[in-house]
Coordinates of C-alpha atoms in Angstrom, one line a residue:
M30 CA 60.4 62.0 -38.3
I31 CA 63.1 64.6 -37.5
D32 CA 60.5 66.7 -35.5
T33 CA 59.5 63.6 -33.5
V34 CA 63.1 62.9 -32.7
V35 CA 63.7 66.5 -31.5
V36 CA 60.6 66.4 -29.2
V37 CA 61.6 63.0 -27.8
V38 CA 65.3 63.9 -27.2
F39 CA 64.4 67.2 -25.5
S40 CA 61.7 65.5 -23.4
V41 CA 64.1 62.9 -22.2
F42 CA 66.6 65.5 -21.3
I43 CA 64.1 67.6 -19.3
M44 CA 63.1 64.4 -17.5
L45 CA 66.7 63.7 -16.5
V46 CA 67.1 67.3 -15.4
G47 CA 64.2 66.9 -13.0
I48 CA 65.4 63.5 -11.7
S49 CA 68.8 65.1 -11.0
F50 CA 67.2 67.2 -8.3
S51 CA 65.6 64.2 -6.5
R52 CA 68.3 64.3 -3.8
T53 CA 68.3 68.0 -3.2
G54 CA 64.9 68.5 -1.7
R55 CA 65.3 67.0 1.8
N56 CA 62.5 69.0 3.5
L57 CA 59.4 71.0 2.6
K58 CA 61.3 74.3 2.7
S59 CA 63.9 73.2 0.1
F60 CA 61.4 71.1 -1.9
F61 CA 58.7 73.8 -2.3
A62 CA 60.5 77.1 -1.7
G63 CA 64.1 76.5 -2.9
G64 CA 65.3 77.2 0.6
E65 CA 64.0 80.8 0.3
S66 CA 67.2 81.8 -1.5
V67 CA 66.4 81.5 -5.2
P68 CA 68.0 84.3 -7.2
W69 CA 65.4 86.9 -8.2
F70 CA 66.2 86.8 -11.9
I71 CA 65.6 83.0 -11.9
G72 CA 62.4 83.5 -10.0
G73 CA 61.3 86.2 -12.5
L74 CA 62.0 84.1 -15.5
S75 CA 60.3 81.1 -13.9
L76 CA 57.2 83.2 -13.1
F77 CA 57.2 84.4 -16.7
M78 CA 57.3 80.9 -18.0
S79 CA 54.8 79.6 -15.5
F80 CA 52.3 82.3 -16.6
F81 CA 52.0 81.4 -20.3
S82 CA 51.7 78.1 -22.0
A83 CA 50.5 76.5 -25.2
G84 CA 47.2 78.1 -24.2
T85 CA 48.9 81.4 -25.1
F86 CA 49.4 80.2 -28.6
V87 CA 46.1 78.4 -28.9
A88 CA 43.7 80.8 -27.1
W89 CA 45.4 84.2 -27.7
G90 CA 46.6 82.9 -31.1
A91 CA 43.1 82.2 -32.1
I92 CA 42.0 85.8 -31.0
A93 CA 45.1 87.2 -32.9
Y94 CA 44.1 85.3 -36.1
Q95 CA 40.4 86.4 -35.8
H96 CA 40.6 89.9 -34.4
G97 CA 44.2 91.1 -34.7
W98 CA 46.2 93.4 -32.4
V99 CA 43.6 93.1 -29.6
A100 CA 45.2 89.8 -28.6
I101 CA 48.4 91.9 -27.8
T102 CA 46.3 94.5 -25.9
I103 CA 44.8 91.8 -23.8
Q104 CA 48.2 90.4 -22.9
W105 CA 49.6 93.9 -22.0
T106 CA 47.1 93.9 -19.1
M107 CA 49.4 91.2 -17.6
C108 CA 52.2 93.7 -17.6
I109 CA 50.0 96.2 -15.8
G110 CA 49.1 93.6 -13.2
A111 CA 52.7 92.6 -12.6
L112 CA 53.8 96.2 -12.1
V113 CA 51.2 96.8 -9.4
A114 CA 51.9 93.4 -7.9
G115 CA 55.7 94.2 -7.8
F116 CA 55.1 97.6 -6.1
Y117 CA 52.5 96.6 -3.5
L118 CA 51.8 92.9 -3.2
A119 CA 55.0 90.8 -3.9
P120 CA 57.0 92.3 -1.0
R121 CA 54.0 92.0 1.3
W122 CA 53.8 88.3 0.6
K123 CA 57.5 87.8 1.3
A124 CA 57.3 89.8 4.5
T125 CA 54.6 87.4 5.9
G126 CA 57.3 84.8 6.3
N127 CA 54.9 82.1 5.2
L128 CA 55.8 79.2 2.9
T129 CA 52.5 79.2 1.0
A130 CA 49.5 81.5 0.6
A131 CA 47.4 78.8 2.4
E132 CA 49.7 79.1 5.5
F133 CA 49.1 82.9 5.6
I134 CA 45.4 82.4 5.2
K135 CA 45.3 80.0 8.2
A136 CA 47.4 82.4 10.3
R137 CA 45.5 85.5 9.4
L138 CA 41.9 84.3 8.8
G139 CA 41.6 81.0 10.6
N140 CA 41.7 77.3 10.0
S141 CA 38.1 77.0 8.5
V142 CA 38.8 79.7 5.9
Q143 CA 42.1 78.0 5.0
K144 CA 40.4 74.7 4.4
S145 CA 37.6 76.2 2.3
F146 CA 40.2 78.1 0.1
I147 CA 42.3 75.0 -0.2
Y148 CA 39.4 73.0 -1.6
I149 CA 38.4 75.8 -4.0
F150 CA 41.9 76.6 -5.1
T151 CA 42.7 72.9 -5.8
I152 CA 39.6 72.4 -7.9
V153 CA 40.3 75.7 -9.9
S154 CA 44.0 74.9 -10.4
V155 CA 43.3 71.4 -11.8
L156 CA 40.6 72.8 -14.1
I157 CA 42.8 75.6 -15.5
K158 CA 45.9 73.4 -15.9
G159 CA 43.7 70.7 -17.5
S160 CA 42.8 73.2 -20.2
V161 CA 46.5 74.1 -20.6
L162 CA 47.4 70.4 -21.1
Y163 CA 44.6 70.2 -23.7
S164 CA 46.1 73.1 -25.6
V165 CA 49.6 71.6 -25.9
S166 CA 48.1 68.1 -26.7
K167 CA 46.1 69.6 -29.5
L168 CA 49.3 71.2 -30.9
V169 CA 51.3 68.0 -30.8
S170 CA 48.5 65.9 -32.1
A171 CA 47.8 68.3 -35.1
T172 CA 51.5 68.6 -35.9
L173 CA 52.7 65.0 -35.7
D174 CA 49.4 63.5 -36.8
Y175 CA 48.9 61.4 -33.6
P176 CA 45.5 60.8 -31.9
L177 CA 44.6 63.4 -29.4
M178 CA 43.7 61.2 -26.4
P179 CA 46.9 59.1 -26.1
V180 CA 49.0 62.3 -26.8
T181 CA 47.2 64.0 -23.9
V182 CA 47.8 61.1 -21.5
I183 CA 51.5 60.7 -22.4
L184 CA 52.3 64.4 -22.2
G185 CA 50.4 64.7 -18.9
I186 CA 52.5 61.9 -17.4
L187 CA 55.7 63.6 -18.6
M188 CA 54.6 66.9 -17.0
I189 CA 53.9 65.3 -13.7
S190 CA 57.0 63.2 -13.4
Y191 CA 59.8 65.7 -13.0
T192 CA 57.7 67.9 -10.6
A193 CA 57.0 65.0 -8.4
V194 CA 60.7 64.0 -8.3
G195 CA 62.5 67.3 -8.1
G196 CA 60.4 70.0 -6.5
L197 CA 60.6 73.8 -7.0
W198 CA 64.3 73.9 -8.2
A199 CA 63.5 71.3 -10.9
V200 CA 60.5 73.3 -12.1
M201 CA 62.5 76.6 -12.2
V202 CA 65.6 75.1 -13.9
T203 CA 63.4 73.6 -16.6
D204 CA 61.5 76.9 -16.8
I205 CA 64.7 78.7 -17.8
L206 CA 65.5 76.0 -20.5
Q207 CA 62.0 76.3 -21.9
F208 CA 62.3 80.1 -22.0
V209 CA 65.5 79.8 -24.0
V210 CA 64.1 77.2 -26.4
L211 CA 60.8 79.1 -27.0
T212 CA 62.6 82.4 -27.5
A213 CA 64.9 80.8 -30.0
A214 CA 62.0 79.2 -31.9
V215 CA 60.0 82.5 -32.1
V216 CA 63.0 84.5 -33.3
I217 CA 63.5 81.9 -36.0
I218 CA 59.9 81.8 -37.2
L219 CA 59.3 85.6 -37.5
P220 CA 61.5 86.3 -40.5
L221 CA 60.2 83.1 -42.2
V222 CA 56.6 84.2 -41.7
F223 CA 57.2 87.7 -43.1
G224 CA 59.0 86.2 -46.1
E225 CA 56.0 84.0 -46.8
V226 CA 53.6 87.0 -46.9
G227 CA 55.8 89.4 -48.9
G228 CA 57.6 91.2 -46.1
V229 CA 56.2 93.7 -43.6
E230 CA 54.6 95.8 -46.4
G231 CA 52.8 92.8 -47.8
F232 CA 51.7 91.8 -44.2
I233 CA 50.2 95.2 -43.5
Q234 CA 48.5 95.7 -47.0
H235 CA 46.7 92.3 -47.1
L236 CA 45.2 92.3 -43.6
P237 CA 41.5 93.2 -43.0
A238 CA 40.6 96.8 -42.1
G239 CA 40.8 97.4 -38.4
F240 CA 43.1 94.5 -37.7
F241 CA 45.5 96.8 -35.9
D242 CA 42.9 98.4 -33.7
P243 CA 43.6 98.0 -30.0
V244 CA 40.1 96.6 -29.3
S245 CA 37.8 94.6 -31.4
G246 CA 34.5 92.7 -31.3
E247 CA 33.5 91.5 -27.8
Y248 CA 37.0 92.5 -26.5
T249 CA 36.1 96.1 -25.7
W250 CA 37.8 98.7 -23.6
I251 CA 35.5 97.7 -20.7
F252 CA 36.8 94.1 -21.1
I253 CA 40.4 95.3 -21.2
F254 CA 39.8 97.4 -18.0
A255 CA 38.2 94.5 -16.2
F256 CA 41.0 92.1 -17.4
A257 CA 43.7 94.5 -16.1
I258 CA 42.1 94.5 -12.6
Y259 CA 41.7 90.8 -12.8
H260 CA 45.5 90.4 -13.5
I261 CA 46.4 92.6 -10.6
F262 CA 44.6 90.0 -8.4
Y263 CA 45.8 87.1 -10.4
I264 CA 49.6 87.9 -10.6
G265 CA 49.5 89.4 -7.1
G266 CA 47.4 86.8 -5.4
N267 CA 47.5 83.5 -7.3
W268 CA 49.0 80.9 -5.0
T269 CA 51.3 79.6 -7.8
F270 CA 52.9 83.0 -8.3
I271 CA 53.1 83.8 -4.5
Q272 CA 55.5 80.8 -4.3
R273 CA 57.9 82.7 -6.6
Y274 CA 57.7 85.7 -4.3
T275 CA 58.3 83.7 -1.1
S276 CA 61.2 81.6 -2.5
V277 CA 63.6 84.6 -2.8
D278 CA 65.6 86.0 0.0
K279 CA 63.9 89.3 0.9
P280 CA 60.9 91.6 0.0
R281 CA 62.9 93.7 -2.4
S282 CA 63.9 90.6 -4.4
A283 CA 60.2 89.6 -4.5
S284 CA 59.4 93.0 -6.2
K285 CA 62.2 92.4 -8.7
V286 CA 60.6 89.0 -9.6
A287 CA 57.4 90.8 -10.6
Y288 CA 59.2 93.7 -12.3
L289 CA 61.1 91.3 -14.5
F290 CA 57.9 89.5 -15.4
A291 CA 56.4 92.9 -16.4
A292 CA 59.4 93.9 -18.5
L293 CA 59.2 90.6 -20.4
Y294 CA 55.5 91.0 -21.1
I295 CA 56.0 94.3 -22.9
L296 CA 57.7 92.9 -26.0
S297 CA 56.9 89.2 -25.9
P298 CA 53.2 89.4 -26.8
I299 CA 54.1 91.2 -30.0
L300 CA 56.6 88.5 -31.0
W301 CA 54.2 85.7 -30.1
M302 CA 51.1 87.1 -31.9
L303 CA 52.6 88.3 -35.2
P304 CA 52.8 84.8 -36.7
P305 CA 49.0 83.9 -36.3
M306 CA 48.2 87.5 -37.5
A307 CA 50.3 86.9 -40.6
Y308 CA 48.6 83.6 -41.2
K309 CA 45.4 85.6 -41.7
V310 CA 47.0 86.7 -45.0
I311 CA 48.1 83.2 -46.0
N312 CA 44.8 81.5 -45.1
P313 CA 41.8 83.7 -44.1
E314 CA 39.3 80.8 -44.1
L315 CA 39.6 79.4 -40.5
T316 CA 36.5 79.9 -38.4
G317 CA 35.2 78.8 -35.0
M318 CA 37.4 76.3 -33.0
N319 CA 39.5 75.8 -36.1
A320 CA 41.0 79.2 -35.4
E321 CA 42.7 77.6 -32.4
N322 CA 45.0 75.8 -34.9
A323 CA 46.2 79.0 -36.6
Y324 CA 49.5 79.1 -34.7
I325 CA 50.6 75.5 -35.4
M326 CA 49.4 75.8 -39.1
V327 CA 51.6 78.8 -39.7
C328 CA 54.5 76.9 -38.1
K329 CA 53.9 73.9 -40.4
Q330 CA 53.7 76.3 -43.4
V331 CA 57.1 78.0 -42.9
L332 CA 59.3 75.9 -40.7
P333 CA 61.4 73.1 -42.2
P334 CA 61.7 69.7 -40.4
G335 CA 63.7 69.9 -37.2
L336 CA 62.8 73.5 -36.6
L337 CA 59.1 72.6 -36.4
G338 CA 60.0 70.1 -33.7
L339 CA 62.0 72.8 -31.9
M340 CA 58.9 75.2 -32.0
L341 CA 56.7 72.3 -30.8
T342 CA 59.1 71.6 -28.1
G343 CA 59.1 75.2 -26.9
M344 CA 55.3 75.3 -26.9
Y345 CA 55.0 71.9 -25.0
F346 CA 57.5 72.8 -22.4
S347 CA 56.2 76.3 -21.8
T348 CA 52.9 74.5 -21.1
S349 CA 54.6 72.0 -18.8
A350 CA 56.2 75.0 -16.9
S351 CA 52.7 76.4 -16.2
A352 CA 51.2 73.1 -15.3
N353 CA 54.1 71.9 -13.2
T354 CA 54.2 75.1 -11.2
A355 CA 50.5 74.7 -10.4
L356 CA 51.1 71.0 -9.4
N357 CA 54.0 72.0 -7.2
V358 CA 51.9 74.6 -5.4
V359 CA 48.8 72.3 -5.0
S360 CA 51.1 69.6 -3.7
A361 CA 52.8 72.1 -1.3
V362 CA 49.4 73.2 0.0
F363 CA 48.1 69.7 0.5
T364 CA 51.4 68.4 2.1
N365 CA 52.1 71.5 4.3
D366 CA 48.7 72.7 5.2
V367 CA 46.4 69.6 5.0
Y368 CA 48.6 66.6 5.8
K369 CA 51.1 68.2 8.1
G370 CA 48.7 70.8 9.4
S371 CA 45.7 68.6 10.2
I372 CA 46.3 64.9 9.5
N373 CA 49.8 64.2 10.8
P374 CA 51.4 67.2 12.5
H375 CA 54.4 65.2 13.7
A376 CA 55.3 63.5 10.4
S377 CA 59.0 63.2 9.6
D378 CA 60.7 64.9 6.7
K379 CA 60.9 61.6 4.9
K380 CA 57.2 61.0 5.3
L381 CA 56.3 64.5 4.2
M382 CA 58.5 64.2 1.1
F383 CA 56.7 60.9 0.2
V384 CA 53.3 62.7 0.6
A385 CA 54.5 65.6 -1.5
R386 CA 55.6 63.4 -4.4
A387 CA 52.5 61.2 -4.2
S388 CA 50.1 64.1 -4.1
S389 CA 51.8 65.6 -7.3
W390 CA 50.9 62.4 -9.1
F391 CA 47.3 62.3 -7.6
F392 CA 46.4 65.9 -8.7
G393 CA 48.2 65.4 -12.0
V394 CA 46.0 62.5 -13.0
F395 CA 42.9 64.7 -12.4
M396 CA 44.5 67.4 -14.6
I397 CA 44.8 64.8 -17.4
L398 CA 41.1 63.9 -17.0
I399 CA 40.1 67.5 -17.3
A400 CA 42.2 67.9 -20.5
L401 CA 40.3 65.1 -22.0
I402 CA 36.9 66.8 -21.6
V403 CA 37.8 70.4 -22.6
P404 CA 36.8 69.8 -26.3
R405 CA 33.3 68.9 -25.1
I406 CA 32.7 72.2 -23.3
G407 CA 33.3 74.8 -25.9
G408 CA 37.0 74.9 -26.5
V409 CA 39.9 76.4 -24.6
V410 CA 39.1 80.2 -25.2
E411 CA 35.6 79.9 -23.7
F412 CA 36.8 77.6 -20.9
T413 CA 39.8 79.7 -19.8
L414 CA 38.0 83.1 -19.8
S415 CA 34.9 81.7 -18.0
V416 CA 36.9 80.0 -15.2
G417 CA 38.9 83.2 -14.7
A418 CA 35.8 85.4 -14.6
I419 CA 33.9 83.1 -12.2
T420 CA 36.7 82.3 -9.7
G421 CA 39.4 85.0 -10.1
G422 CA 38.0 87.8 -8.0
P423 CA 36.2 85.7 -5.3
L424 CA 39.2 83.5 -4.7
L425 CA 42.2 85.8 -5.1
L426 CA 41.1 89.2 -3.7
P427 CA 40.2 88.4 -0.1
P428 CA 43.7 87.1 0.9
I429 CA 45.2 90.2 -0.8
W430 CA 42.9 92.4 1.1
A431 CA 43.9 90.6 4.3
L432 CA 47.6 91.6 3.7
F433 CA 46.6 95.2 4.3
S434 CA 43.4 95.2 6.4
K435 CA 43.3 95.0 10.2
R436 CA 39.5 94.6 10.1
L437 CA 38.9 91.7 7.8
T438 CA 37.7 88.6 9.6
G439 CA 37.5 85.0 8.5
K440 CA 33.7 85.0 8.6
I441 CA 33.5 88.1 6.3
T442 CA 36.0 86.4 3.9
I443 CA 33.9 83.3 3.6
Y444 CA 30.8 85.4 3.1
V445 CA 32.4 87.5 0.3
T446 CA 33.9 84.6 -1.5
L447 CA 30.8 82.4 -1.5
T448 CA 28.5 85.3 -2.4
S449 CA 30.7 86.3 -5.3
L450 CA 31.1 82.7 -6.6
L451 CA 27.3 82.1 -6.4
V452 CA 26.4 85.4 -8.2
N453 CA 29.0 84.7 -10.9
L454 CA 27.7 81.1 -11.4
L455 CA 24.2 82.5 -11.5
F456 CA 24.9 84.8 -14.4
K457 CA 27.2 82.4 -16.2
I458 CA 25.2 79.2 -16.0
I459 CA 21.7 79.4 -14.4
I460 CA 20.3 82.6 -16.0
P461 CA 21.5 81.8 -19.5
F462 CA 20.0 78.3 -19.4
S463 CA 16.8 79.4 -17.7
F464 CA 16.0 82.8 -19.3
G465 CA 18.3 83.0 -22.3
Y466 CA 20.0 86.1 -21.1
K467 CA 23.8 86.1 -21.2
L468 CA 26.3 88.8 -20.1
S469 CA 28.8 90.1 -22.6
R470 CA 32.4 89.0 -22.3
A471 CA 33.2 92.5 -20.8
N472 CA 30.4 92.5 -18.3
E473 CA 31.1 89.0 -17.3
M474 CA 34.7 89.9 -16.4
L475 CA 33.7 93.2 -14.8
L476 CA 31.2 91.4 -12.5
G477 CA 33.8 88.8 -11.5
V478 CA 36.3 91.4 -10.3
L479 CA 34.2 94.3 -9.1
L480 CA 31.6 92.4 -7.0
P481 CA 34.1 91.0 -4.4
L482 CA 35.9 94.3 -4.4
A483 CA 32.7 96.2 -3.6
L484 CA 31.7 93.7 -0.9
L485 CA 35.1 93.9 0.8
G486 CA 35.1 97.7 0.5
I487 CA 31.6 97.9 2.1
T488 CA 32.5 95.7 5.0
E489 CA 35.8 97.5 5.6
I490 CA 33.9 100.8 5.8
I491 CA 31.4 99.4 8.3
M492 CA 34.1 98.0 10.5
R493 CA 36.1 101.2 10.3
L494 CA 33.0 103.2 11.4
K495 CA 32.7 100.9 14.4
R496 CA 36.4 101.5 15.1
K497 CA 36.9 97.7 15.3
T498 CA 40.1 95.7 14.8
S499 CA 39.3 92.1 14.2
K500 CA 40.3 89.4 16.7
D501 CA 41.7 87.4 13.8
Y502 CA 44.2 90.2 13.1
E503 CA 45.2 90.4 16.8
D504 CA 45.7 86.6 16.8
Y505 CA 47.8 87.0 13.6
L506 CA 50.1 89.5 15.3
S507 CA 50.7 87.1 18.1
Y508 CA 51.4 84.3 15.6
K509 CA 54.0 86.5 13.8
A510 CA 55.8 87.3 16.9
K511 CA 56.1 83.7 18.0
K512 CA 57.1 82.7 14.4
K513 CA 59.8 85.3 14.3
E514 CA 61.2 84.2 17.6
A515 CA 61.2 80.6 16.6
H516 CA 62.8 81.3 13.2
T517 CA 65.8 83.1 14.7
S518 CA 66.8 79.9 16.4
S519 CA 65.6 77.2 13.9
A520 CA 68.0 77.6 11.0
S521 CA 70.9 75.3 11.6
L522 CA 74.3 75.5 10.0
E523 CA 73.7 72.2 8.3
E524 CA 70.4 73.4 6.8
L525 CA 72.0 76.6 5.6
Q526 CA 74.9 74.6 4.0
M527 CA 72.4 72.2 2.3
I528 CA 70.4 75.2 0.9
K529 CA 73.6 76.7 -0.4
Q530 CA 74.6 73.4 -2.1
Q531 CA 71.2 73.1 -3.7
N532 CA 71.4 76.6 -5.2
I533 CA 74.9 76.0 -6.5
F534 CA 73.7 72.7 -8.1
G535 CA 70.8 74.4 -9.7
L536 CA 73.0 77.1 -11.3
K537 CA 75.4 74.5 -12.6
M538 CA 72.5 72.5 -14.1
I539 CA 71.2 75.6 -15.9
S540 CA 74.7 76.1 -17.4
F541 CA 75.0 72.5 -18.4
S542 CA 71.5 72.5 -19.9
L543 CA 72.1 75.6 -22.0
V544 CA 75.2 73.9 -23.4
F545 CA 73.0 70.9 -24.3
I546 CA 70.5 73.2 -26.0
A547 CA 73.2 75.0 -28.0
A548 CA 74.6 71.6 -29.2
L549 CA 71.1 70.5 -30.2
L550 CA 70.7 73.7 -32.2
Y551 CA 74.1 73.3 -33.9
I552 CA 72.9 69.8 -35.1
L553 CA 69.6 71.3 -36.4
A554 CA 71.6 74.0 -38.2
V555 CA 73.4 71.2 -40.1
V556 CA 70.3 69.2 -40.8
T557 CA 68.1 72.0 -42.0
I558 CA 68.7 74.0 -45.1
Q559 CA 66.4 76.9 -44.4
A560 CA 67.5 79.4 -41.7
S561 CA 70.6 77.5 -40.9
V562 CA 72.7 80.6 -40.4
M563 CA 70.2 82.1 -38.0
V564 CA 70.0 78.9 -36.0
T565 CA 73.8 78.8 -35.8
I566 CA 73.9 82.4 -34.5
I567 CA 71.2 81.7 -31.9
A568 CA 73.0 78.6 -30.7
T569 CA 76.3 80.6 -30.3
F570 CA 74.5 83.2 -28.1
I571 CA 73.0 80.5 -26.0
L572 CA 76.4 78.8 -25.6
I573 CA 77.9 82.1 -24.5
G574 CA 75.0 82.7 -22.1
A575 CA 75.8 79.3 -20.4
F576 CA 78.8 81.0 -18.8
I577 CA 76.6 83.4 -16.8
P578 CA 75.0 80.8 -14.4
Y579 CA 78.3 78.9 -14.3
R580 CA 80.2 82.0 -13.0
A581 CA 77.3 82.6 -10.6
A582 CA 77.7 79.1 -9.2
Q583 CA 81.4 79.6 -8.8
R584 CA 80.9 82.9 -6.9
A585 CA 78.3 81.3 -4.7
A586 CA 80.7 78.4 -3.9
S587 CA 83.5 80.8 -2.9
R588 CA 81.4 82.6 -0.3

């Protein structure tokens, strides 16, 4: 009962935080890009929270339980991807001056390419975030003993609601809160888990041989290599993450967003994966899809009432961070690039804001429907890795290539994307069902990332030998010149003041919310007997940390 109360109280509070931003997003730039003046450290934490979810605990937790340290190795590829993205890609995206990746694609590669990518990206985003919603629904259902279907629907509606109301700042503020709650929950659970298995020595002694090997089973070095390349594309080219790079003030800040993400991904996978690895000592009998429950089962084993609700809250809202970011971007693309770009170019800001919020609900409902069918198609591990292998390279690499290439054309982009998608689908679905031959996990991922890379490389060499610069690139240079000229005269003093007030309000809301979380933890420290001292210490650190955004808001107001 205490766990349910904790989840409900925090859920209501997050809803209220989102609603509090309903009056701050007055146009598309402020609603979807935070006025392009979001502090880089907030953007970096938000990117970090947007990247992982309950799927991290369900999918990678299952791998950690079954195979051990390789789950951490897999997640370190995300650190590599972020470092490369920070150095080469994030500043390039910011330098384009575009609000969304779709806007850049239209300017650089043409309207038809943009529309094709919008349709594919929307479908893929809804599929992936549907699997994410399934993961957290399964955790809540298993923990609180509620039926899976109604839990999925209710949690999905909660996720959609504050994104549709508050826009990017609402998403990023709640991302920060979720980061704090989840970090607190993981720090609390680790000593309790090690106490259950006889300390670090007992943990190491009772694990199977090879459990600390960096690779294991189907997760070979070839898979790790391919997954690292995939994450360069994914972190550097996913439309959701590009929004974090374009919402800051300058290219250098965009790089810092990615670097902060990389730094956080060095240590965090170790902290996250140790509990399911330790559960292998407590209960080594889980097999198949039951291994997806390893994380929540170890939480139920060691956490007292109240703290279990806190852990569940952290998992749920880390998931909502990921799903809400995707919904915000899909809605931004539809509103800015489809509705405003093609359907109603002269729509007022009020009309565009209505379309933005309505489209968040529309795509959110489809996300819920996907979550309901994930159990019927092999579980979340198979679903997530397969969608990534099939769509990652074909969808993400061509726009990244266009950031650097003067020769890539819209026609070549469509050719490369469709060819790669069809070949990947052929080897993933048609050949296995028709001939019984299936690629290994490593080769499946390798095909997904190297095929579009090879096709783009070949066409680039051919165009270079012909000494050709594409007409699409020349048109893009003209577009940039006109956009730069228009931008210098478009930002009014009123708009700049509105953006400043929005950012100050966001910082104050972070400070207030941290105070609320600290108060909630102090109450839990009184209610729970186990780990009460540790909970009190963590609450005190959070309370002290609340002064940082408050002081930042004061400094911003005085400028």
